[in-house]
Coordinates of C-alpha atoms and ligand atoms in Angstrom, one line a residue:
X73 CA 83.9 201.4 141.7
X74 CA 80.3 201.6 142.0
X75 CA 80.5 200.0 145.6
X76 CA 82.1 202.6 146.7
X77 CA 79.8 204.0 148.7
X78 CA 78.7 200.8 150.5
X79 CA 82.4 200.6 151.7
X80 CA 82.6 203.8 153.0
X81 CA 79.6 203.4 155.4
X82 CA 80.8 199.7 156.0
X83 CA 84.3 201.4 156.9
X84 CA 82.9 204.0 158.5
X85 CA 80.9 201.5 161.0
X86 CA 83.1 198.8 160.9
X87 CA 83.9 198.3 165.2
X88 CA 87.4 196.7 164.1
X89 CA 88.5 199.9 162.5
X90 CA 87.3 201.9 165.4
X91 CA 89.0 200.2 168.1
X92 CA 92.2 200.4 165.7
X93 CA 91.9 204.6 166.1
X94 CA 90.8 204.6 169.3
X95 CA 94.4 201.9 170.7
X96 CA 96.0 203.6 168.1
X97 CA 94.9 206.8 169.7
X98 CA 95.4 205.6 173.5
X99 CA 97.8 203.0 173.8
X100 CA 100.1 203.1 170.9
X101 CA 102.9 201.0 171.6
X102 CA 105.5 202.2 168.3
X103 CA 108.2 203.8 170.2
X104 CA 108.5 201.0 172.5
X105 CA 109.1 198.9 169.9
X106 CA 111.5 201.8 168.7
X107 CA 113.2 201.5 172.3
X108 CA 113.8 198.0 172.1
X109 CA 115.0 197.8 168.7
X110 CA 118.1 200.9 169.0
X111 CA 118.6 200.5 172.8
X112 CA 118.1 197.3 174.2
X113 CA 119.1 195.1 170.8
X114 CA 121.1 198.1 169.5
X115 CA 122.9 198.4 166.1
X116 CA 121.6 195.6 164.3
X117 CA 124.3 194.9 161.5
X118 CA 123.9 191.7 159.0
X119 CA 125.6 188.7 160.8
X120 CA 125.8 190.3 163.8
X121 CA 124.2 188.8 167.0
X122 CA 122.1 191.7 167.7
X123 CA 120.4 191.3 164.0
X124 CA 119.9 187.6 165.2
X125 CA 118.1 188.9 168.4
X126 CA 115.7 191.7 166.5
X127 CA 114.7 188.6 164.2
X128 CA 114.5 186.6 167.1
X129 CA 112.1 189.3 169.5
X130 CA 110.1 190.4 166.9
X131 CA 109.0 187.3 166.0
X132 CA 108.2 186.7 169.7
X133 CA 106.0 189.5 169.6
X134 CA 104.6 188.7 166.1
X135 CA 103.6 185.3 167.8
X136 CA 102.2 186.6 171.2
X137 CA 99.8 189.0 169.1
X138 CA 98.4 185.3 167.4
X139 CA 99.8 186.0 163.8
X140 CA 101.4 183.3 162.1
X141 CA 105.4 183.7 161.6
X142 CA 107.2 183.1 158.6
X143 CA 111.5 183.4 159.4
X144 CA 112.4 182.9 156.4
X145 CA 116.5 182.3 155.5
X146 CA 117.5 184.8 153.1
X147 CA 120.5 184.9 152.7
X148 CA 124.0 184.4 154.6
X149 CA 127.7 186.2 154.9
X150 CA 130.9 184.5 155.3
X151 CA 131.8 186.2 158.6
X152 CA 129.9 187.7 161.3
X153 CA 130.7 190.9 163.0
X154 CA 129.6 192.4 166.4
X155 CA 130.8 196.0 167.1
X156 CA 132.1 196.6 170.8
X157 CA 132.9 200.0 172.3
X158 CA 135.8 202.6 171.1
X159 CA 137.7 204.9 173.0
X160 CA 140.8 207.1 171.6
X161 CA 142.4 209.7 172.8
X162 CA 145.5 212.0 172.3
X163 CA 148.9 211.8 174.5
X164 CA 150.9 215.3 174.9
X165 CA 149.0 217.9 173.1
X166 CA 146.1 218.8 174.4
X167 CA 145.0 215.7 175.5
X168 CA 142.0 215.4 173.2
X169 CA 139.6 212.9 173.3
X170 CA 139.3 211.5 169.9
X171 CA 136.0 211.2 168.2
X172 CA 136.1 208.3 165.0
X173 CA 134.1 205.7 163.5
X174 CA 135.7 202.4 161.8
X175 CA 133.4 200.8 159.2
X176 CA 131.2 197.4 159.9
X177 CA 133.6 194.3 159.4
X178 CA 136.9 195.8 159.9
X179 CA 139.3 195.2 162.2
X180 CA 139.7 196.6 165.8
X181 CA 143.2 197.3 167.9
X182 CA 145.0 194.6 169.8
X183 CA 144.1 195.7 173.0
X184 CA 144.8 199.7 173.5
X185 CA 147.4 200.3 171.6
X186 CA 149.6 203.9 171.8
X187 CA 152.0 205.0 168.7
X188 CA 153.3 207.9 167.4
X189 CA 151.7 209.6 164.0
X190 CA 152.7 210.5 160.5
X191 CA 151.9 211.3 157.2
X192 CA 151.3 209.2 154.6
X193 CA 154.5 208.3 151.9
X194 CA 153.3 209.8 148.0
X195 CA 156.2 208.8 146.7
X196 CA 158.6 205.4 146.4
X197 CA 161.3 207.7 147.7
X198 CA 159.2 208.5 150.8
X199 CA 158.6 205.0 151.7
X200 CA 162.1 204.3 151.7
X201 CA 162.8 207.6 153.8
X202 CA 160.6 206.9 156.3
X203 CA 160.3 202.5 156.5
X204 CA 162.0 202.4 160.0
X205 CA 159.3 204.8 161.2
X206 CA 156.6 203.5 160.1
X207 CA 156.8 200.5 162.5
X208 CA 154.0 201.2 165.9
X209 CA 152.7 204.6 163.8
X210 CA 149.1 205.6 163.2
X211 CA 149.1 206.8 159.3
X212 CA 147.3 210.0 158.3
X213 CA 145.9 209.0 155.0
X214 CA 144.7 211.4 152.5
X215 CA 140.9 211.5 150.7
X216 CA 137.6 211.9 152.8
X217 CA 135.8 209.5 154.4
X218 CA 132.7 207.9 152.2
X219 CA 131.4 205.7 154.8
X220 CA 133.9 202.6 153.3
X221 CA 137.3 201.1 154.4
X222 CA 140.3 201.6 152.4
X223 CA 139.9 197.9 149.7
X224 CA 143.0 195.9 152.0
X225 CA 142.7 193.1 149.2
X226 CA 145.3 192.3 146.3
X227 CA 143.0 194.0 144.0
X228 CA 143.2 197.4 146.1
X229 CA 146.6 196.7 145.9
X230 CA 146.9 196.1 142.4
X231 CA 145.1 199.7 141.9
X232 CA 147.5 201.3 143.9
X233 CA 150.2 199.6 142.7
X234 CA 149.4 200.6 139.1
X235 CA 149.3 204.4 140.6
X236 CA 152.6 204.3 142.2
X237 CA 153.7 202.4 138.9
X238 CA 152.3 205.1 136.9
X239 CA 154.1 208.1 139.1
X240 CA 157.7 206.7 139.1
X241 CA 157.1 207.1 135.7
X242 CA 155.4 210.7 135.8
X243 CA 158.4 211.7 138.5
X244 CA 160.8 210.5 136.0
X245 CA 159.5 212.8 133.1
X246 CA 158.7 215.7 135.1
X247 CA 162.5 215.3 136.4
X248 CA 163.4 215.5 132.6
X249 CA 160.9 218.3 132.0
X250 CA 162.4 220.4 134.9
X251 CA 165.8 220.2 133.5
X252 CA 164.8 221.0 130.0
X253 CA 162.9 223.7 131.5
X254 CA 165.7 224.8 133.9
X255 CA 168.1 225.0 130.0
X256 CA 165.3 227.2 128.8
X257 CA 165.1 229.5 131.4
X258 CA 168.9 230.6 131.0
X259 CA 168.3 231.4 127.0
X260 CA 167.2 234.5 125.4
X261 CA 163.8 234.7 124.5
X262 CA 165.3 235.1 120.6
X263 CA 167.7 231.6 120.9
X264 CA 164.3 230.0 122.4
X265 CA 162.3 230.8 119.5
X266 CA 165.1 230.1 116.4
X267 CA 165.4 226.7 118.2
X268 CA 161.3 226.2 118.9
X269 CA 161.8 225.0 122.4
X270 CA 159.1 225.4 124.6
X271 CA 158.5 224.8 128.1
X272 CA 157.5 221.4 129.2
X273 CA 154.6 220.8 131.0
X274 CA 154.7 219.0 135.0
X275 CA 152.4 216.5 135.3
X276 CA 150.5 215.6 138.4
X277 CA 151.1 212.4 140.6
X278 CA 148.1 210.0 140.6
X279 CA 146.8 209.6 144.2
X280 CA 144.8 206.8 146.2
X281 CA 144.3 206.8 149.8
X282 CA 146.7 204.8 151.3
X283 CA 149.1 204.7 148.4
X284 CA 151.1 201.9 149.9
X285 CA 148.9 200.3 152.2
X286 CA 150.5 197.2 151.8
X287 CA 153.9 198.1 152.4
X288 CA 153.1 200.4 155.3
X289 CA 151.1 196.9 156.9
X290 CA 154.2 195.2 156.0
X291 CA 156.4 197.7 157.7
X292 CA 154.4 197.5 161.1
X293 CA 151.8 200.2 161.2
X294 CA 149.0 200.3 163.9
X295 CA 146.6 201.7 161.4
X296 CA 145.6 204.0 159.1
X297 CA 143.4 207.2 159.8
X298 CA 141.1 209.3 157.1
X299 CA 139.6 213.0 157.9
X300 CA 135.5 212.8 157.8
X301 CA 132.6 215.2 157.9
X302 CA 131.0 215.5 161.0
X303 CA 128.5 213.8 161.8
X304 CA 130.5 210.6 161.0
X305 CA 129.4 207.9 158.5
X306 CA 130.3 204.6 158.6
X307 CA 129.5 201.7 155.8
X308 CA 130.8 198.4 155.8
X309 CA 133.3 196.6 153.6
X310 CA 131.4 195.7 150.8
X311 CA 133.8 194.7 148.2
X312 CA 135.3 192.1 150.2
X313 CA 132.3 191.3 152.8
X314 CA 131.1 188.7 150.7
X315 CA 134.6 186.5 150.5
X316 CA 136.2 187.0 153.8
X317 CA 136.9 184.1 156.2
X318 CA 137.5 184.3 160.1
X319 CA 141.5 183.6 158.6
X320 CA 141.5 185.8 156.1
X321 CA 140.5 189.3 158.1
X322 CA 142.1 192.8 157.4
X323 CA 145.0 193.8 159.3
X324 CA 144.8 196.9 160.9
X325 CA 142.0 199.3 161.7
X326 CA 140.7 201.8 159.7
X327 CA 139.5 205.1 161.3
X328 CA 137.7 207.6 160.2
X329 CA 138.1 210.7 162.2
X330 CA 136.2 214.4 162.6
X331 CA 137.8 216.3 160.3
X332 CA 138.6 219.2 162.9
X333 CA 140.9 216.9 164.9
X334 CA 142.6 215.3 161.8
X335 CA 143.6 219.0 161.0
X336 CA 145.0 219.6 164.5
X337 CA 147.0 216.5 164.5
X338 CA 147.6 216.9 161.1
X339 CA 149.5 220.0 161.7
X340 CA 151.3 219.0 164.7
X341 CA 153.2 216.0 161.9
X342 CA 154.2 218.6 160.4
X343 CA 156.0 220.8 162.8
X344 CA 157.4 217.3 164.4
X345 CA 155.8 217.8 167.6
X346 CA 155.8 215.5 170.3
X347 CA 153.0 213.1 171.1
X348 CA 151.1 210.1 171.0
X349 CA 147.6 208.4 169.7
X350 CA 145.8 205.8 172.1
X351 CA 142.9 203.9 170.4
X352 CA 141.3 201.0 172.1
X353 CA 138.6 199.4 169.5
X354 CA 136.7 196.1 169.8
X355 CA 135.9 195.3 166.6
X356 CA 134.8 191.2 166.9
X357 CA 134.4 188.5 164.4
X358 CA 131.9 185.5 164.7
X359 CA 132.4 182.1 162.6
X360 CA 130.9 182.1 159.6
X361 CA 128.3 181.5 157.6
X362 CA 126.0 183.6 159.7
X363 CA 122.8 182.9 157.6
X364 CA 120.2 186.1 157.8
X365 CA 116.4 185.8 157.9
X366 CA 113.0 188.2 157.1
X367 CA 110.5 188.0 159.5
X368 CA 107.2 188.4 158.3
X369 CA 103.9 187.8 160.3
X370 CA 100.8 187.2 158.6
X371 CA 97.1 187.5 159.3
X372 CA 95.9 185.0 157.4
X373 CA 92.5 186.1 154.9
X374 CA 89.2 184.2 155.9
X375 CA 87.8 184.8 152.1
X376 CA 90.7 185.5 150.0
X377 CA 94.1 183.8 151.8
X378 CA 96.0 184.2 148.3
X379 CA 95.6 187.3 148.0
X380 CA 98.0 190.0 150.2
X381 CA 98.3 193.5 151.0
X382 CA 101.8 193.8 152.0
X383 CA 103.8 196.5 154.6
X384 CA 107.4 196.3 155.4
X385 CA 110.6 198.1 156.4
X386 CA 113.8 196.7 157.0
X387 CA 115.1 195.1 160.6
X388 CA 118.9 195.6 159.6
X389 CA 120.6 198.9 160.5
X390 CA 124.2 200.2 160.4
X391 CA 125.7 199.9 163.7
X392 CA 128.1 203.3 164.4
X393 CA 124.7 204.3 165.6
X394 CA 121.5 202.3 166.6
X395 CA 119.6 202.3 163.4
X396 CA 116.7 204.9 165.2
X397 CA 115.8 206.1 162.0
X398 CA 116.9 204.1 159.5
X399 CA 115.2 201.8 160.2
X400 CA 113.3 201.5 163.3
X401 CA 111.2 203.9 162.3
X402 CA 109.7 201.5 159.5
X403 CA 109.9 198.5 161.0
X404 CA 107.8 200.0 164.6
X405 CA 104.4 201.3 162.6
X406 CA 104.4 198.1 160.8
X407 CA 104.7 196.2 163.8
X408 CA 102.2 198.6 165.6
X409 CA 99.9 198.1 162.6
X410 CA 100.2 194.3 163.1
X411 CA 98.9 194.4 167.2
X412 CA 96.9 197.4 166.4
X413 CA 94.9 194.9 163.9
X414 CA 94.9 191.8 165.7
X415 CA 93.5 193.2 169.5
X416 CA 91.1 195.0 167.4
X417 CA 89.7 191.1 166.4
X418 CA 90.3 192.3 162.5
X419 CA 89.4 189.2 160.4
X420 CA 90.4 190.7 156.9
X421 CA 89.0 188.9 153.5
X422 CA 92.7 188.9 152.3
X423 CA 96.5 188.0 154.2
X424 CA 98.2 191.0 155.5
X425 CA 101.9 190.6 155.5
X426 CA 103.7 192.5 157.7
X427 CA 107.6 192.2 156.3
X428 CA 110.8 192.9 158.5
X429 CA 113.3 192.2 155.9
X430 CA 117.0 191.2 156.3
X431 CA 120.1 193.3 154.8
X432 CA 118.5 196.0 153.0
X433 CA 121.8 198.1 153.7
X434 CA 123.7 195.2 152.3
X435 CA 121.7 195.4 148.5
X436 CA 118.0 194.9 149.2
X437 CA 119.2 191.2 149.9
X438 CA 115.9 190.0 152.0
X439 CA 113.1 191.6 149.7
X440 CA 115.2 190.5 147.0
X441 CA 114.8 186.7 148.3
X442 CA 111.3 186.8 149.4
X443 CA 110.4 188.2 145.8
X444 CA 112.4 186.1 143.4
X445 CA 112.3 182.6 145.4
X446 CA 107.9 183.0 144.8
X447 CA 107.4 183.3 148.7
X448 CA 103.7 184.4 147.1
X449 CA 102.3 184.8 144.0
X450 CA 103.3 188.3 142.5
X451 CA 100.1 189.3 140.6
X452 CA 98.1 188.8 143.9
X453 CA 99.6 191.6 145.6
X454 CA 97.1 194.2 146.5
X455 CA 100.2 196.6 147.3
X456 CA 103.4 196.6 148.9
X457 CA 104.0 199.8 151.5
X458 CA 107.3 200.8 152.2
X459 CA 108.4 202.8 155.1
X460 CA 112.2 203.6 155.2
X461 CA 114.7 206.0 156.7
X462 CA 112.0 208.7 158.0
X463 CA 110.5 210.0 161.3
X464 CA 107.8 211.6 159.2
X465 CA 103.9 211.3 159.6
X466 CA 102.1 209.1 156.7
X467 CA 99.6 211.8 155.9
X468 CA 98.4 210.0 152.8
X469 CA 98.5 208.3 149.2
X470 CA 99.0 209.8 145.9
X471 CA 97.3 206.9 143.3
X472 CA 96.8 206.3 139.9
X473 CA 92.9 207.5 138.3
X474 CA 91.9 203.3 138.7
X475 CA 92.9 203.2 142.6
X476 CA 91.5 206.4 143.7
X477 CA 88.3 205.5 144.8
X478 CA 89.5 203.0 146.8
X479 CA 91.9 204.5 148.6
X480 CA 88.9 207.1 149.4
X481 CA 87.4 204.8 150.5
X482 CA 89.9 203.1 153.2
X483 CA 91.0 206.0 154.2
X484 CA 87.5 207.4 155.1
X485 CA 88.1 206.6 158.8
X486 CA 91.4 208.6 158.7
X487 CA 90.1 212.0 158.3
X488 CA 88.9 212.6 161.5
X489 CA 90.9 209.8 163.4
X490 CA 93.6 212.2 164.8
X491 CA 93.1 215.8 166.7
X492 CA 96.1 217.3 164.9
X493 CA 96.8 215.3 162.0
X494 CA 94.6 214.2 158.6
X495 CA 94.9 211.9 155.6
X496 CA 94.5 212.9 151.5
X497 CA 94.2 211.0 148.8
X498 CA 95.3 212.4 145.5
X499 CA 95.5 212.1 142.3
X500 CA 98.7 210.8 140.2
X501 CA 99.4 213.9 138.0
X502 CA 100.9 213.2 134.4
X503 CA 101.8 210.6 133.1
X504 CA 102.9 207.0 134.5
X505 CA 106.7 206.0 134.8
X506 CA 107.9 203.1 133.1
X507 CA 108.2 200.0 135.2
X508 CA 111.4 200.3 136.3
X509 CA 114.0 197.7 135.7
X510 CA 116.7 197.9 138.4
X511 CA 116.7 197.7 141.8
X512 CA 117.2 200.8 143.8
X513 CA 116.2 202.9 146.9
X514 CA 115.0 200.5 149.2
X515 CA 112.9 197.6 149.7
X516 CA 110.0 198.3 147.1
X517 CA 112.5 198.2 144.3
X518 CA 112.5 194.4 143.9
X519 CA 108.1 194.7 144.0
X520 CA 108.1 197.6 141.2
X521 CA 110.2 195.6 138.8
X522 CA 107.5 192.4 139.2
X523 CA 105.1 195.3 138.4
X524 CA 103.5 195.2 142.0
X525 CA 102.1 198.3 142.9
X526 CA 104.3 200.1 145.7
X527 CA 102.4 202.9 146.2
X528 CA 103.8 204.5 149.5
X529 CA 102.3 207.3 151.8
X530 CA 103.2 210.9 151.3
X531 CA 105.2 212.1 154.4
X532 CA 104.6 215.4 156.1
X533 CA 106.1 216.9 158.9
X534 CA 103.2 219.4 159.4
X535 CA 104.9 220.8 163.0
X536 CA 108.3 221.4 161.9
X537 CA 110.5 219.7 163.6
X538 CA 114.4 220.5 161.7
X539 CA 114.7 217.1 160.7
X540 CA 117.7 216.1 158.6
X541 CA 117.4 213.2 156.4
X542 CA 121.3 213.5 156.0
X543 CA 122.6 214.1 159.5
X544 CA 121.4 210.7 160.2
X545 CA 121.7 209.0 157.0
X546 CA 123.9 205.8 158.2
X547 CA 125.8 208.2 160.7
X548 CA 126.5 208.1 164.5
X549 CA 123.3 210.1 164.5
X550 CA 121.2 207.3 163.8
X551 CA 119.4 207.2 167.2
X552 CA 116.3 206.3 169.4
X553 CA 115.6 210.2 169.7
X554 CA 115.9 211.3 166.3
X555 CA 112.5 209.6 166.0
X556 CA 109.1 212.2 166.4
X557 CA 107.2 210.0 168.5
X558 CA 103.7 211.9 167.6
X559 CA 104.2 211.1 163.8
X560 CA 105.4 207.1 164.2
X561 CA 102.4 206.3 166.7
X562 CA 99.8 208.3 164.5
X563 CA 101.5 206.3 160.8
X564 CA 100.7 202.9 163.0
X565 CA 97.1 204.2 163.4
X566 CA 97.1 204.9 159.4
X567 CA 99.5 202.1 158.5
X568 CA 96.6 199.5 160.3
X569 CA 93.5 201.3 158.9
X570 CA 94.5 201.3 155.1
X571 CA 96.0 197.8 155.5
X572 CA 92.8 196.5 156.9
X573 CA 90.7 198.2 154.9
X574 CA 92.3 197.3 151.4
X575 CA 92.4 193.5 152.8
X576 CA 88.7 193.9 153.0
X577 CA 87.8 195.0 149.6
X578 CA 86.1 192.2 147.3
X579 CA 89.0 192.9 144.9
X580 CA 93.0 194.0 145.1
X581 CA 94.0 197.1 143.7
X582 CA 93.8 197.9 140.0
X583 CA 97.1 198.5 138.2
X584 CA 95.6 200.4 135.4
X585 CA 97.7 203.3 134.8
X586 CA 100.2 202.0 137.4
X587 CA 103.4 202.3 135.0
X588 CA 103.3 203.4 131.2
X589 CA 103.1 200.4 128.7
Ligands
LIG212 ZN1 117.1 202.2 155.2

């Protein structure tokens, strides 16, 4: 603490930091990166080829800025998928042009496929009713879309089996309990109570989408559809993502469609109308095992090259959009940081890592790896900065009492670096958290558990600009322009400046205070 001042001054003078502001200022080069990622590589879903090509070009770029590159294997799925292009649209009627999602590894339509539509059979008795029909039908399905696919394995059939087990039985009593009720209702109110009959209650049917999913695949179905909330989300299939083989695939597609339409069509089954569904959707498979990788560049310390200051986001993104937000917008300021650093000539005392990690949205699977396999030593992590799923401007650091002064420090540089935007370090207020002990949130989790400080900047959105963490959150909204190009090009500048500047202090960070004892 008490060379706190010399830093400042060194900071203050330090040419390396200056240029940083001043490229930072004039050629910042984050929403290129941000271009490349969502439109040229597009959605980049684990095991797809496009995650193979991020991994592939940022590490390129990594390389051409003279940083050492570490791909490191983290992990691999059975399967791969790539997502093509879908298309569906409404025959008779009024013609509609159908807007859906299907989840990540499900199946798309054998070629374009047209079939009539109905409702989903409750009820045994409603199979039977309507078997013949069922054959070339699109299924309305009840329940909302929550991003997954219907569970098209034996155990999502044994759980709806149990259900349909479970009403033949409740149909039985309530067919019993109508009758008794029916006797009741043609005695006096006097005969009712000598006897002490009272009226039986009707129970409720148990429901799961899809009720017999199985038997409707069996009977010939195209494919099942679910109402959503607009804008549409679409997950993966993450109980079964993990087990599938190219042999072994689900059957029929899964859509999930706007809510609005469902309604319209929905109606129309029910008056009997007329008319037709046409989906065309290009839902491919690749062999398996697609192995996934982190990509992590490294400017290598010239005093101190065991010690690290650590940024990351994560290179994976959903794929019903482009993964603009969530998570370009991490992975570009860290890569932005990385050039921003090297052209400046920075030679820091310790390694910065700059950490692109594999299939976050698949359980924090890269971090995960690079943390428990001992890529580096855990207690010589300065600090581990996480930027996930916003567009917003890193406008500082709250810290605990022991890292305050060096975040001052650092960050001296930042105050004045930007015409519009500034930089504040505060204070933690209260008390520390425990350490925690599960993994959640995003790619710091796996860090705070080891007990490695993963203090992250405060975001601020000082202009305004309506942004909706949940209209994008793994939506089709997820896209190149939901990013606020102003805020991602001036968090680079900030991202590089604190990294650098931490690197070059004659110690890492003090975790005094960091989590309760
Ligand atoms: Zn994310």
């Amino acid at each position: 603490m008490m060379m706190t001042g010399i830093h400042q001054l060194s900071a203050q003078n330090d040419p390396v930091v200056d240029k940083i502001i001043n490229t930072g200022n004039t050629d910042n080069h984050t929403m290129d990166y941000i271009d490349i990622l969502t439109n040229r590589i597009g959605g980049r879903l684990v095991g797809s080829n496009a995650y193979d090509n991020a991994v592939q070009w940022c590490a390129s770029k990594f390389e051409e800025w003279g940083l050492d590159v570490w791909v490191q294997e983290a992990g691999e799925v059975p399967v791969g998928f790539n997502r093509g292009p879908w298309f569906g649209r409404m025959l008779g009627g009024d013609g509609m042009t159908l807007h859906f999602a299907t989840p990540s590894y499900t199946v798309g339509t054998k070629g374009v496929q047209r079939g009539h539509v109905l409702k989903e059979p409750l009820t045994q008795a409603e199979f039977d009713n309507m078997k013949e029909s069922l054959k070339g039908a699109w299924v309305l399905i009840g329940g909302k879309n929550n991003g997954y696919p219907i569970d098209w394995t034996e155990v999502g059939d044994s759980i709806r089996n149990a259900a349909i087990a479970q009403n033949n039985e409740i149909n039985r009593k309530n067919r019993e309990a109508m009758m008794h009720n029916r006797s009741l209702a043609e005695m006096s109110e006097k005969d009712r109570k000598k006897k002490g009959l009272e009226e039986k209650e009707i129970l409720p049917l148990k429901y799961e989408p899809a009720m017999f999913y199985r038997q409707m695949v069996d009977a010939g179905i195209l494919g099942i559809i679910q109402a959503s909330d607009v804008p549409i989300r679409a997950l993966y299939d993450r109980k079964n993502v993990g087990k599938m083989t190219f042999d072994s695939l689900p059957a029929v597609p899964d859509i999930k469609l706007d809510e609005q339409q469902y309604a319209v069509i929905e109606k129309m089954v029910e008056r009997r109308e007329y008319f037709q569904l046409e989906f065309d959707i290009r839902n491919h498979f690749r062999m398996g095992p697609v192995k996934f990788h982190n990509v992590i560049g490294v400017i290598r310390g010239s005093e101190y090259p065991d010690e690290y200051v650590l940024a990351g986001g994560h290179l994976d993104a959903y794929d019903v959009a482009t993964g603009g937000v969530d998570c370009a917008s991490g992975i570009a300021p860290v890569m932005e940081a990385a050039r921003l650093i090297a052209e400046a000539g920075g030679k820091p005392k310790r390694s910065i890592l700059f950490c692109l990690w594999a299939a976050e949205e698949f359980g924090l699977l890269g971090s995960k790896h690079f943390v428990q396999s001992g890529t580096v030593d855990m207690e010589k992590i300065s600090n581990y900065f996480n930027r996930d799923y916003t567009p917003f401007l890193s406008a500082g650091v709250t810290v605990p009492e022991a890292m305050y002064e060096d975040f001052v420090s650092v960050s001296e540089p930042l105050k004045d670096a930007h015409p519009e935007f500034t930089f504040t370090v505060e204070k933690r207020q209260g008390p520390a958290r425990p350490k925690p002990t599960s993994a959640s949130g995003s790619d710091h989790a796996y860090f705070a558990m080891e007990g490695v400080p993963t203090i992250g900047f405060n975001l601020k959105d000082p202009k305004g600009y309506n942004f909706s963490y949940d209209e994008i959150w793994h939506t089709e909204l997820d896209t190149y322009n939901k990013s606020i190009p102003e805020y991602q090009e001036h968090t680079a500048t900030c991202t590089a400046v604190i990294l650098y500047g931490l690197a070059n202090l004659d110690h890492i960070l003090s975790r005094d205070g960091l989590y309760a004892e």
